[in-house]
Coordinates of C-alpha atoms and ligand atoms in Angstrom, one line a residue:
M4 CA 11.6 -18.1 13.7
P5 CA 14.0 -15.2 13.9
A6 CA 14.3 -13.8 10.3
G7 CA 17.6 -13.0 8.7
T8 CA 16.0 -11.5 5.6
I9 CA 12.5 -10.2 4.9
V10 CA 11.6 -9.8 1.2
L11 CA 8.6 -7.5 0.7
L12 CA 6.2 -8.3 -2.2
G13 CA 3.7 -5.9 -3.7
F14 CA 2.3 -3.9 -6.5
V15 CA 3.9 -0.9 -8.1
G16 CA 1.6 1.4 -10.1
S17 CA -0.9 -0.6 -12.1
E18 CA 1.5 -3.5 -12.8
G19 CA 0.1 -6.7 -11.2
W20 CA -3.5 -5.4 -11.2
P21 CA -4.5 -7.2 -14.4
R22 CA -3.2 -10.5 -13.0
F23 CA -5.5 -10.1 -9.9
S24 CA -8.4 -8.9 -12.1
A25 CA -8.2 -12.0 -14.2
S26 CA -8.1 -14.4 -11.1
A27 CA -10.8 -16.7 -9.8
E28 CA -10.8 -14.7 -6.5
A29 CA -11.6 -11.4 -8.3
A30 CA -14.7 -13.1 -9.9
D31 CA -16.1 -15.3 -7.1
E32 CA -17.9 -12.5 -5.2
Q33 CA -16.6 -13.8 -1.8
P34 CA -15.2 -11.3 0.7
S35 CA -11.6 -10.0 0.5
P36 CA -10.7 -11.2 -3.0
L37 CA -7.3 -9.4 -3.2
D38 CA -6.2 -10.7 0.2
R39 CA -7.2 -14.3 -0.7
W40 CA -5.4 -14.0 -4.1
S41 CA -2.3 -12.6 -2.3
R42 CA -2.4 -15.6 0.1
R43 CA -2.7 -18.1 -2.8
I44 CA 0.3 -16.6 -4.7
I45 CA 2.5 -15.9 -1.8
D46 CA 1.9 -19.1 0.1
G47 CA 2.9 -20.8 -3.2
L48 CA 6.1 -18.8 -3.3
A49 CA 6.9 -19.6 0.3
A50 CA 6.5 -23.3 -0.3
A51 CA 8.6 -23.2 -3.4
L52 CA 11.4 -21.1 -1.9
G53 CA 11.4 -22.3 1.7
G54 CA 10.4 -19.1 3.4
S55 CA 7.5 -18.2 5.7
A56 CA 4.7 -16.1 4.3
L57 CA 3.7 -12.9 6.2
Y58 CA 0.7 -10.6 5.4
P59 CA 0.0 -6.9 5.9
F60 CA -3.7 -7.6 6.4
A61 CA -3.4 -10.4 8.9
G62 CA -4.2 -8.5 12.1
P63 CA -4.7 -6.7 14.4
P64 CA -2.0 -6.8 15.6
W65 CA -0.6 -5.6 12.3
L66 CA 2.9 -6.6 11.2
P67 CA 5.0 -3.5 10.7
F68 CA 5.2 -3.5 6.9
Q69 CA 5.8 0.2 6.7
R70 CA 8.7 0.1 9.1
W71 CA 10.2 -2.9 7.3
A72 CA 9.8 -1.0 4.0
Q73 CA 11.6 2.1 5.4
R74 CA 14.5 -0.1 6.3
T75 CA 15.2 -0.8 2.6
G76 CA 16.1 2.9 2.3
D77 CA 14.0 3.2 -0.9
V78 CA 10.8 4.6 0.5
F79 CA 9.9 7.4 3.0
I80 CA 7.0 8.5 5.1
S81 CA 5.0 11.1 3.2
P82 CA 2.9 13.8 4.9
L83 CA -0.1 11.6 4.2
G84 CA 1.4 8.8 6.4
I85 CA 1.7 6.3 3.5
L86 CA 5.1 5.7 2.0
I87 CA 6.5 7.4 -1.0
H88 CA 9.0 6.0 -3.5
P89 CA 11.2 8.4 -5.7
E90 CA 10.0 6.7 -8.9
Y91 CA 6.6 5.2 -8.1
G92 CA 5.5 7.9 -5.7
L93 CA 2.5 6.9 -3.5
W94 CA 1.5 4.3 -6.0
H95 CA 2.8 1.1 -4.4
S96 CA 1.4 -1.3 -1.8
Y97 CA 2.4 -4.5 -0.1
R98 CA 0.7 -7.8 -0.7
G99 CA 2.9 -9.8 1.6
A100 CA 6.4 -10.8 2.5
L101 CA 8.7 -13.8 2.7
A102 CA 10.8 -14.3 5.8
F103 CA 14.0 -16.4 5.5
A104 CA 16.1 -17.6 8.4
E105 CA 19.3 -16.8 6.5
R106 CA 20.7 -13.5 5.6
L107 CA 20.4 -13.4 1.8
K108 CA 23.0 -11.6 -0.3
L109 CA 21.1 -8.6 -1.8
A110 CA 22.0 -6.3 -4.6
P111 CA 23.8 -3.2 -3.5
R112 CA 21.4 -0.4 -2.7
T113 CA 21.4 3.1 -4.1
K114 CA 20.7 5.8 -1.5
P115 CA 17.8 7.9 -2.7
S116 CA 16.4 10.8 -0.7
S117 CA 12.7 11.5 0.0
P118 CA 11.0 13.4 -2.8
C119 CA 8.9 15.2 -0.2
A120 CA 12.0 16.9 1.2
T121 CA 12.2 19.2 -1.8
C122 CA 8.5 19.5 -2.4
A123 CA 7.8 23.0 -1.1
A124 CA 4.1 23.2 -2.1
K125 CA 3.0 19.9 -0.5
P126 CA -0.3 19.9 -2.5
C127 CA -1.2 16.6 -0.8
L128 CA -1.9 18.5 2.4
T129 CA -4.4 20.9 0.9
A130 CA -6.2 18.8 -1.7
C131 CA -8.5 16.9 0.6
P132 CA -12.0 18.5 0.4
V133 CA -12.6 18.0 4.2
S134 CA -9.0 18.6 5.3
A135 CA -8.5 15.1 6.7
F136 CA -4.8 15.4 6.4
S137 CA -2.6 17.9 8.3
T138 CA 0.9 18.1 9.7
V139 CA -0.5 16.5 12.9
G140 CA -2.0 13.4 11.3
Y141 CA -4.8 11.8 9.4
D142 CA -8.4 12.3 10.6
V143 CA -9.7 8.9 9.6
A144 CA -13.3 9.5 10.9
R145 CA -13.6 12.7 8.9
C146 CA -12.3 11.0 5.7
R147 CA -14.7 8.1 6.2
A148 CA -17.7 10.4 6.8
H149 CA -16.9 12.3 3.6
I150 CA -16.5 9.2 1.4
A151 CA -19.8 7.8 2.7
S152 CA -21.6 11.0 1.6
E153 CA -22.7 12.1 -1.8
A154 CA -20.0 14.8 -1.8
G155 CA -17.3 12.1 -1.6
A156 CA -18.3 10.5 -5.0
A157 CA -15.1 11.8 -6.7
C158 CA -12.9 10.2 -4.0
M159 CA -14.8 6.9 -4.3
S160 CA -14.6 6.7 -8.1
G161 CA -11.2 8.1 -8.9
G162 CA -9.3 7.5 -5.6
C163 CA -8.2 9.7 -2.7
L164 CA -7.8 13.3 -4.0
A165 CA -4.9 14.0 -1.6
R166 CA -3.0 11.1 -2.9
L167 CA -3.8 12.1 -6.5
A168 CA -2.5 15.6 -5.8
C169 CA 1.1 14.3 -5.4
P170 CA 3.2 15.1 -8.5
V171 CA 5.7 12.2 -7.9
G172 CA 5.3 9.1 -10.1
A173 CA 2.1 10.6 -11.7
Q174 CA 2.4 8.2 -14.6
H175 CA 2.0 5.3 -12.1
R176 CA -1.3 6.4 -10.7
Y177 CA -3.9 3.7 -10.5
A178 CA -6.6 3.4 -13.2
S179 CA -10.2 4.0 -11.9
D180 CA -11.0 0.3 -11.4
Q181 CA -8.0 -0.3 -9.1
A182 CA -8.6 3.1 -7.3
S183 CA -12.3 2.5 -6.7
F184 CA -11.7 -1.2 -5.6
H185 CA -9.4 0.1 -2.8
M186 CA -11.7 3.0 -1.8
R187 CA -14.7 0.5 -1.6
A188 CA -12.6 -1.8 0.6
F189 CA -11.6 1.2 2.8
R190 CA -15.2 2.4 3.1
R191 CA -16.4 -1.2 4.1
G192 CA -13.5 -1.7 6.5
Ligands
B12_201 C1 -4.6 0.1 10.0 C2 -4.3 0.5 8.5 C3 -5.1 1.5 8.0 C4 -6.2 2.3 8.8 C5 -5.5 3.4 9.6 C6 -4.3 4.1 9.0 C7 -3.8 5.3 9.7 N1 -3.0 6.1 9.0 O1 -4.0 5.5 10.9 C8 -7.1 2.8 7.7 C9 -8.2 1.8 7.5 C10 -7.8 4.1 8.0 C11 -6.2 2.8 6.5 C12 -6.4 3.5 5.4 C13 -5.6 3.5 4.3 N2 -4.5 2.7 4.0 CO1 -3.8 1.5 5.4 N3 -3.1 0.2 6.5 C14 -3.3 -0.1 7.7 C15 -2.5 -1.3 8.1 C16 -3.3 -2.6 8.0 C17 -1.8 -1.3 9.5 C18 -1.0 0.0 9.8 C19 -0.5 -0.1 11.3 O2 -1.1 0.4 12.2 N4 0.7 -0.7 11.4 C20 1.2 -1.0 12.8 C21 2.6 -0.5 13.0 C22 3.2 -1.2 14.2 O3 3.4 -0.8 11.8 P1 4.5 0.1 11.2 O4 5.1 -0.5 10.0 O5 5.5 0.4 12.3 O6 3.7 1.4 10.7 C23 3.8 2.6 11.2 C24 5.1 3.3 11.0 O7 5.5 3.2 9.6 C25 4.7 4.6 11.4 N5 5.8 5.5 11.2 C26 7.1 5.2 11.1 N6 7.9 6.2 11.0 C27 7.1 7.3 10.9 C28 7.4 8.6 10.8 C29 6.4 9.6 10.7 C30 6.7 11.0 10.6 C31 5.0 9.1 10.8 C32 3.8 10.1 10.7 C33 4.7 7.8 11.0 C34 5.8 6.9 11.0 O8 3.5 4.8 10.6 C35 2.8 3.5 10.6 C36 1.5 3.6 11.3 O9 0.4 3.9 10.4 C37 -1.3 -1.3 7.0 C38 -0.7 -2.6 6.7 C39 0.4 -2.9 7.6 N7 0.4 -4.1 8.2 O10 1.3 -2.1 7.8 C40 -2.1 -0.6 5.9 C41 -1.3 0.3 4.9 C42 -0.5 1.3 5.8 N8 -2.4 1.1 4.3 C43 -2.1 1.4 3.1 C44 -3.0 2.2 2.2 C45 -2.6 2.3 0.8 C46 -4.1 2.8 2.8 C47 -5.1 3.7 2.0 C48 -4.5 4.8 1.1 C49 -6.1 2.8 1.3 C50 -6.8 3.3 0.1 N9 -8.0 3.8 0.2 O11 -6.3 3.2 -1.1 C51 -5.9 4.4 3.1 C52 -5.5 5.8 3.5 C53 -4.4 5.8 4.6 C54 -3.6 7.0 4.9 N10 -3.5 8.1 4.2 O12 -3.0 7.0 6.0 C55 -0.8 0.8 2.6 C56 0.2 1.8 2.4 C57 1.2 1.6 1.3 C58 2.3 2.6 1.3 N11 2.6 3.1 0.1 O13 2.7 3.0 2.3 C59 -0.6 -0.3 3.7 C60 0.9 -0.6 4.0 C61 -1.3 -1.6 3.2 C62 -0.6 -2.3 2.1 N12 -1.1 -3.5 1.8 O14 0.3 -1.9 1.4 N13 -5.1 2.0 6.7

């Protein structure tokens, strides 16, 4: 179905996390609890609203969630490769999307600019203990080897140190349970 509108759904900061934490999926000890919770909630919304549910984790091939998000004009590619929002910083993620055939009337957009454009220090690029991030990209193998070692304990418990070095939206940083959940999923993946 060609889509006229795609509505992205996700978490900003720690909002939403308590809902997932209290869910049956979070407690059932089966694989991929957050993805299964997202499917239950968003499939329900799709049925109620008449859209089609799409998921960022249903791949490969992966659906281009980051490209769609950039088309809103509200988020921008950061030097880490993940998207940055002027208010929430790097602390947002996508749980799914609803595609509608029609073009929905949306609220007028403001036109923010990327907070990275005026960030001269770019602490995100120097905070990684194994220099996995650079202006030429993200060395996934190096990051993974580090977090699998004892030296990577701080990244595993508190979250990616490069992401934490970003000053934007610092009040929306994830608490340690949310951060370590994502790091464990990443290490397993
Ligand atoms: C594969 C994948 C990974 C891989 C490889 C990532 C990589 N950088 O190479 C691994 C497993 C390593 C990974 C790790 C993480 N990931 Co990841 N990952 C994905 C996934 C499933 C697919 C990405 C992809 O290849 N898309 C395919 C292309 C076709 O889609 P696209 O929209 O066009 O995306 C590309 C463009 O946006 C492009 N791009 C467009 N314009 C520009 C401009 C410039 C200058 C650059 C550099 C790139 C660029 O960059 C994207 C490619 O990575 C997405 C979910 C999704 N479906 O998008 C999550 C996703 C990108 N990951 C996410 C996150 C949070 C992480 C982690 C931080 C997880 C954690 N531990 O907490 C880490 C660290 C990643 C990092 N710093 O890059 C979030 C990012 C949210 C955000 N704010 O942007 C996503 C969107 C998942 C989600 N549910 O929200 N990830």
